[in-house]
Short mmCIF file of C-alpha atoms in Angstrom, two decimals:
data_model
loop_
_atom_site.label_atom_id
_atom_site.label_comp_id
_atom_site.label_asym_id
_atom_site.label_seq_id
_atom_site.Cartn_x
_atom_site.Cartn_y
_atom_site.Cartn_z
CA UNK Z 1 0.00 0.03 0.00
CA UNK Z 2 1.24 3.47 -0.80
CA UNK Z 3 0.99 6.22 1.81
CA UNK Z 4 1.35 9.93 1.19
CA UNK Z 5 3.06 12.12 3.84
CA UNK Z 6 2.58 15.84 3.53
CA UNK Z 7 4.76 17.49 6.18
CA UNK Z 8 7.03 20.55 5.84
CA UNK Z 9 9.35 19.65 8.76
CA UNK Z 10 11.73 17.34 6.95
CA UNK Z 11 13.02 15.49 10.03
CA UNK Z 12 9.45 14.53 11.01
CA UNK Z 13 8.57 13.55 7.41
CA UNK Z 14 11.72 11.42 7.19
CA UNK Z 15 11.03 9.86 10.58
CA UNK Z 16 7.60 8.80 9.38
CA UNK Z 17 8.83 7.57 6.04
CA UNK Z 18 11.64 5.41 7.60
CA UNK Z 19 9.15 3.87 10.05
CA UNK Z 20 6.47 3.08 7.54
CA UNK Z 21 8.95 1.65 4.97
CA UNK Z 22 10.28 -0.62 7.72
CA UNK Z 23 6.71 -1.79 8.15
CA UNK Z 24 6.48 -2.69 4.42
CA UNK Z 25 4.54 0.37 3.14
CA UNK Z 26 5.55 2.44 0.08
CA UNK Z 27 5.83 6.05 1.11
CA UNK Z 28 5.99 9.34 -0.84
CA UNK Z 29 6.80 12.61 1.00
CA UNK Z 30 6.10 16.18 -0.06
CA UNK Z 31 6.73 19.35 1.85
CA UNK Z 32 3.99 21.77 0.79
CA UNK Z 33 0.24 21.72 0.58
CA UNK Z 34 -0.08 22.52 -3.05
CA UNK Z 35 1.85 19.48 -4.22
CA UNK Z 36 0.29 17.39 -1.44
CA UNK Z 37 -3.20 18.12 -2.80
CA UNK Z 38 -2.18 17.28 -6.30
CA UNK Z 39 -0.69 13.93 -5.25
CA UNK Z 40 -3.63 13.10 -3.08
CA UNK Z 41 -6.01 13.65 -5.95
CA UNK Z 42 -3.93 11.43 -8.19
CA UNK Z 43 -5.60 8.30 -6.82
CA UNK Z 44 -2.25 6.51 -6.28
CA UNK Z 45 -2.43 6.47 -2.46
CA UNK Z 46 -4.32 4.41 0.08
CA UNK Z 47 -3.98 6.97 2.89
CA UNK Z 48 -2.60 10.45 3.53
CA UNK Z 49 -0.81 11.80 6.63
CA UNK Z 50 -1.24 15.58 6.61
CA UNK Z 51 0.18 18.34 8.73
CA UNK Z 52 -1.98 21.30 9.47
CA UNK Z 53 0.69 24.02 9.08
CA UNK Z 54 1.96 23.82 5.58
CA UNK Z 55 3.36 26.32 3.01
CA UNK Z 56 1.37 27.26 -0.14
CA UNK Z 57 -1.82 25.62 1.08
CA UNK Z 58 -2.64 24.78 4.66
CA UNK Z 59 -3.58 21.27 5.72
CA UNK Z 60 -7.17 22.41 6.24
CA UNK Z 61 -7.24 23.66 2.59
CA UNK Z 62 -5.75 20.42 1.43
CA UNK Z 63 -8.23 18.14 3.23
CA UNK Z 64 -11.09 20.32 1.85
CA UNK Z 65 -9.70 19.99 -1.68
CA UNK Z 66 -9.33 16.25 -1.30
CA UNK Z 67 -13.02 15.86 -0.22
CA UNK Z 68 -14.20 17.78 -3.21
CA UNK Z 69 -13.09 14.87 -5.42
CA UNK Z 70 -12.57 11.95 -3.05
CA UNK Z 71 -14.80 11.10 -0.19
CA UNK Z 72 -13.10 7.84 0.78
CA UNK Z 73 -9.31 8.50 1.09
CA UNK Z 74 -8.41 8.21 4.80
CA UNK Z 75 -6.65 11.40 5.97
CA UNK Z 76 -4.86 11.51 9.27
CA UNK Z 77 -4.01 15.11 10.33
CA UNK Z 78 -0.99 16.06 12.47
CA UNK Z 79 -1.45 18.99 14.72
CA UNK Z 80 0.32 20.91 17.43
CA UNK Z 81 -1.30 20.81 20.91
CA UNK Z 82 -2.23 24.47 20.63
CA UNK Z 83 -4.22 23.91 17.42
CA UNK Z 84 -7.33 22.50 19.06
CA UNK Z 85 -9.70 24.70 16.85
CA UNK Z 86 -7.94 23.29 13.81
CA UNK Z 87 -8.59 19.78 14.94
CA UNK Z 88 -12.37 20.42 15.05
CA UNK Z 89 -12.25 22.33 11.75
CA UNK Z 90 -10.21 19.51 10.15
CA UNK Z 91 -12.64 16.80 11.23
CA UNK Z 92 -15.56 18.95 10.11
CA UNK Z 93 -13.90 19.34 6.66
CA UNK Z 94 -13.56 15.55 6.33
CA UNK Z 95 -10.32 14.39 8.05
CA UNK Z 96 -10.59 10.81 9.22
CA UNK Z 97 -8.45 11.17 12.30
CA UNK Z 98 -5.90 13.39 13.97
CA UNK Z 99 -2.74 13.03 16.01
CA UNK Z 100 -1.06 15.68 18.18
CA UNK Z 101 2.64 16.42 18.07
CA UNK Z 102 4.95 15.15 19.49
CA UNK Z 103 3.68 11.63 18.79
CA UNK Z 104 4.83 8.09 19.16
CA UNK Z 105 5.31 6.25 15.89
CA UNK Z 106 3.60 3.14 17.31
CA UNK Z 107 0.38 5.22 17.82
CA UNK Z 108 0.54 6.66 14.26
CA UNK Z 109 1.12 3.10 12.93
CA UNK Z 110 -1.85 1.73 14.84
CA UNK Z 111 -4.14 4.42 13.45
CA UNK Z 112 -2.88 3.88 9.95
CA UNK Z 113 -3.54 0.11 10.23
CA UNK Z 114 -7.00 0.68 11.59
CA UNK Z 115 -7.93 2.99 8.69
CA UNK Z 116 -6.37 0.54 6.07
CA UNK Z 117 -8.12 -2.53 7.49
CA UNK Z 118 -9.47 -4.66 4.66
CA UNK Z 119 -11.49 -7.93 4.37
CA UNK Z 120 -9.09 -10.86 4.63
CA UNK Z 121 -6.37 -8.89 6.46
CA UNK Z 122 -4.90 -10.91 9.33
CA UNK Z 123 -6.57 -9.73 12.61
CA UNK Z 124 -5.49 -6.14 12.71
CA UNK Z 125 -7.13 -5.41 16.06
CA UNK Z 126 -5.09 -7.83 18.23
CA UNK Z 127 -1.68 -9.42 18.67
CA UNK Z 128 -0.76 -12.72 20.17
CA UNK Z 129 2.63 -13.99 21.15
CA UNK Z 130 3.01 -17.10 23.17
CA UNK Z 131 0.82 -16.75 26.29
CA UNK Z 132 0.39 -12.98 25.83
CA UNK Z 133 -2.60 -11.47 23.90
CA UNK Z 134 -3.23 -7.75 23.24
CA UNK Z 135 -6.34 -6.12 21.96
CA UNK Z 136 -6.06 -2.67 20.45
CA UNK Z 137 -9.85 -1.91 20.53
CA UNK Z 138 -10.37 -2.72 24.17
CA UNK Z 139 -6.78 -1.91 25.27
CA UNK Z 140 -6.79 -5.15 27.21
CA UNK Z 141 -3.81 -7.48 27.74
CA UNK Z 142 -3.59 -10.84 29.35
CA UNK Z 143 -1.04 -13.55 29.88
CA UNK Z 144 -2.27 -17.11 30.04
CA UNK Z 145 -5.73 -15.97 30.91
CA UNK Z 146 -4.65 -13.49 33.56
CA UNK Z 147 -5.51 -9.86 32.94
CA UNK Z 148 -2.63 -7.46 33.00
CA UNK Z 149 -3.29 -3.78 33.66
CA UNK Z 150 -1.01 -1.44 31.69
CA UNK Z 151 -0.57 2.26 31.40
CA UNK Z 152 -0.90 3.74 27.87
CA UNK Z 153 2.88 3.93 27.44
CA UNK Z 154 3.38 0.35 28.77
CA UNK Z 155 0.68 -0.88 26.34
CA UNK Z 156 2.42 0.85 23.30
CA UNK Z 157 5.81 -0.59 24.33
CA UNK Z 158 4.45 -4.15 24.62
CA UNK Z 159 2.51 -3.79 21.33
CA UNK Z 160 5.74 -2.78 19.57
CA UNK Z 161 7.71 -5.71 21.02
CA UNK Z 162 4.86 -8.09 20.09
CA UNK Z 163 4.98 -6.97 16.43
CA UNK Z 164 8.51 -8.43 16.32
CA UNK Z 165 8.58 -11.56 18.42
CA UNK Z 166 11.99 -13.24 18.92
CA UNK Z 167 13.74 -10.34 17.15
CA UNK Z 168 16.29 -8.11 18.82
CA UNK Z 169 15.16 -4.52 18.69
CA UNK Z 170 17.67 -1.84 19.50
CA UNK Z 171 17.16 0.88 22.00
CA UNK Z 172 16.96 3.57 19.22
CA UNK Z 173 14.35 1.46 17.32
CA UNK Z 174 12.16 1.23 20.45
CA UNK Z 175 12.56 4.83 21.51
CA UNK Z 176 11.67 6.18 18.11
CA UNK Z 177 8.65 3.96 17.64
CA UNK Z 178 7.19 4.32 21.16
CA UNK Z 179 8.32 7.74 22.41
CA UNK Z 180 8.74 9.59 19.15
CA UNK Z 181 11.24 11.27 16.86
CA UNK Z 182 12.31 13.94 19.34
CA UNK Z 183 13.15 11.80 22.36
CA UNK Z 184 16.63 11.92 23.94
CA UNK Z 185 18.45 8.64 22.98
CA UNK Z 186 20.49 8.88 26.17
CA UNK Z 187 17.49 8.65 28.46
CA UNK Z 188 16.96 5.62 30.73
CA UNK Z 189 13.19 5.75 30.33
CA UNK Z 190 13.15 2.64 28.17
CA UNK Z 191 14.93 0.59 30.89
CA UNK Z 192 12.48 1.84 33.43
CA UNK Z 193 9.51 0.80 31.36
CA UNK Z 194 10.96 -2.52 30.45
CA UNK Z 195 11.22 -3.15 34.23
CA UNK Z 196 7.56 -2.19 34.69
CA UNK Z 197 6.48 -4.60 31.95
CA UNK Z 198 8.65 -7.46 33.21
CA UNK Z 199 7.10 -7.19 36.71
CA UNK Z 200 3.50 -7.00 35.38
CA UNK Z 201 4.03 -9.87 32.90
CA UNK Z 202 5.97 -12.10 35.27
CA UNK Z 203 4.46 -15.50 36.22
CA UNK Z 204 4.48 -16.90 39.71
CA UNK Z 205 7.95 -18.24 39.14
CA UNK Z 206 9.23 -14.66 38.41
CA UNK Z 207 9.95 -15.26 34.78
CA UNK Z 208 9.03 -12.64 32.16
CA UNK Z 209 9.34 -13.10 28.41
CA UNK Z 210 11.40 -9.96 27.77
CA UNK Z 211 15.14 -10.59 27.35
CA UNK Z 212 17.96 -8.06 27.50
CA UNK Z 213 20.50 -8.73 24.76
CA UNK Z 214 23.69 -7.10 25.87
CA UNK Z 215 24.93 -4.17 23.75
CA UNK Z 216 22.07 -4.85 21.29
CA UNK Z 217 18.65 -4.20 22.80
CA UNK Z 218 15.57 -6.17 23.94
CA UNK Z 219 13.70 -9.13 22.67
CA UNK Z 220 10.19 -10.53 23.45
CA UNK Z 221 10.48 -14.28 23.40
CA UNK Z 222 7.61 -16.40 22.23
CA UNK Z 223 6.73 -19.62 24.13
CA UNK Z 224 8.06 -21.87 21.35
CA UNK Z 225 11.25 -19.87 20.53
#
């Protein structure tokens, strides 16, 4: 599936592009609203990610222009926290969804997957690895039938690890995906949250399925690994 990213802040656009391409999507980026509208109207894209503040045409003008010719293209708008009026206006003009900056890539990815869900797609609303199951709709997690209560950030961290079972994920990969493009790579917040998850997922014998791989990162181990 091809995704259009219209974002004038190049580091953010490139961050989104790298993340989506790693997930198997084809991505085109443009940095102004005028070209973004032309590309969105071309019919070559399954979804558009659209910033509100853009040169030449604003994101609000772009979504309005898209809806004049296409009522079905999913459009996820990116907004700054101060732009609450623009959120309402954007939704009224036909935006499908919105996300406030700064955002975690994992949340953007979950919203994209939700809007691109198609018949026959493998269960896009839940993940299951070994004894752990996670439901995106209900935000519920359980391990071997036992409910596990997680905070929003813990949930996103676990969801990201579950998308890549038995694979070693680097600290940078996890921080970018769960905490966002502007997070300090030197922070110890990841280690803290891994500790939270281990305690909450641990069985009575004290074992948790998250391994530390020295000098490499972390890995969620499936039961049959």
